[in-house]
Amino acid sequence: MKYALLNSLLGSIMLVYGIGLTGAGWLLAWLGIGFLIIGIAYARRKAAVFGKRSDGTLPLWSWAAFLPLHLYTLAVWHLIRLLSGESASDSLRGGIVIGRRVLGHELPYGIATVVDLTAEFQEPARLRSGPSYRSFPILDASVPDSDILRPFIASLPAGPLYIHCAQGHGRTALFTIALLMERHHCQTLDEAQAMILQSRPGARMNRQQQAFLQGLYGGDRPEKPAPERTSQGPDDLTTNTSINFPKLWSHVITACPPHDSFSIHGPDHWRRVERNALILATRTGAKIHVVRLFALFHDCCRLHDGWDPGHGKEGAKYAASLRGQMFHLSDEDFDLLSYACEWHTEGKHNADPTIGTCWDADRLDLGRAGMIPNPAYMSTEFGREIADHGVIHPWVHLAESHQNEPGTAP
Ligand SMILES: [Fe+2]
Ligand SMILES: [Fe+2]
């Protein structure tokens, strides 16, 4: 109601003052009428007030009726874009990127679907015509209708998403938290909010938006699909003595779409990295549970198969979010896992047997990308020996004893 009153008050003042002025006073009055209509729209929570179409365009009547307001909104947006030091977009895990409205060339690479939450802007043409575009207009600083929010989220296709409002703050945070909750990426609102603020500190919601989410997800969670029972091992994922790898794999694969079977960095690659690491560990003395966790997490947050800086760090962050819930790991071992994930692309060599084994295991699978592993990039003696030989097959039997263990990834 605050925005309804503010817009109405501002509109009334502009209208009265504009009428009283000579010359360009009509322009002020025109702008005032626009604000007055927006005030009414806020009171009735009508995001359709600007007539935004599902293809992201604004109709001619909207430009005619609200021209001064549209020009004012665009000018303020560009001013903030140019003067604000905030990044245009920030990655969450699981192929979700959030941010402000972007110009065509600013769209992060590899995005499959753009979700536009603005009601007041026409979407730039390149975004509308490029990846699959979905419009879900919400008034600035306001909330959507919960009856249409959930079906809309359910209708979103798999694949990397770019979710944006005008500045990538309130509306973006609200929608993304709802998405994280609906897709069971997070268990609580606090967890989802913390995840968003960690990536984009400016993505804060107002009280109305927080109350809206509290009403939707503050009580019981939406019904969660029954987890797959793939394990022959212990049911308790949080046991201190073992990690239930099949359940962990199942959880990560579900939570980190998209990784289709054709992806060179998808689960097939993770499994080969795990096998390679188990082979290497027979001689390097690496910590088995750490290298297996590395295999699972190091590429799970990749957005695509191209240049994706930061995906290792995102993988480490994701592993941290599951630590204590899905698996336990000592601080010392988690530091190894975290470092190995974060630096697996940029790191050259590492003398630590566990980190070296992780990186060698990953680099020995370069054949999938048509590259022959180079011994010069190996950290361990055994890695160099295998790379020198050209193929890993003579040593595959070394991993079999581990891969037959209960709790080993399928
Ligand atoms: Fe990677
Ligand atoms: Fe990898």
Short mmCIF file of C-alpha atoms in Angstrom, two decimals, residues 273-274 277-278 281 286-296 337 353-355 357-358:
data_model
loop_
_atom_site.label_atom_id
_atom_site.label_comp_id
_atom_site.label_asym_id
_atom_site.label_seq_id
_atom_site.Cartn_x
_atom_site.Cartn_y
_atom_site.Cartn_z
CA VAL A 273 37.14 -38.97 -12.81
CA GLU A 274 36.13 -41.05 -9.79
CA ALA A 277 41.10 -41.12 -8.87
CA LEU A 278 40.56 -44.56 -7.35
CA ALA A 281 45.01 -43.46 -5.11
CA ALA A 286 45.31 -39.89 -1.60
CA LYS A 287 42.36 -39.76 0.78
CA ILE A 288 39.76 -41.90 -0.99
CA HIS A 289 36.63 -40.18 0.33
CA VAL A 290 37.99 -36.74 -0.63
CA VAL A 291 38.88 -37.69 -4.21
CA ARG A 292 35.47 -39.32 -4.64
CA LEU A 293 33.75 -36.19 -3.40
CA PHE A 294 35.91 -34.15 -5.76
CA ALA A 295 34.78 -36.29 -8.69
CA LEU A 296 31.17 -35.52 -7.83
CA LEU A 337 38.18 -30.90 -1.20
CA PRO A 353 48.81 -36.36 -2.78
CA THR A 354 45.05 -35.89 -2.44
CA ILE A 355 44.82 -32.63 -4.40
CA THR A 357 45.27 -37.09 -7.42
CA CYS A 358 42.06 -35.08 -7.89
#
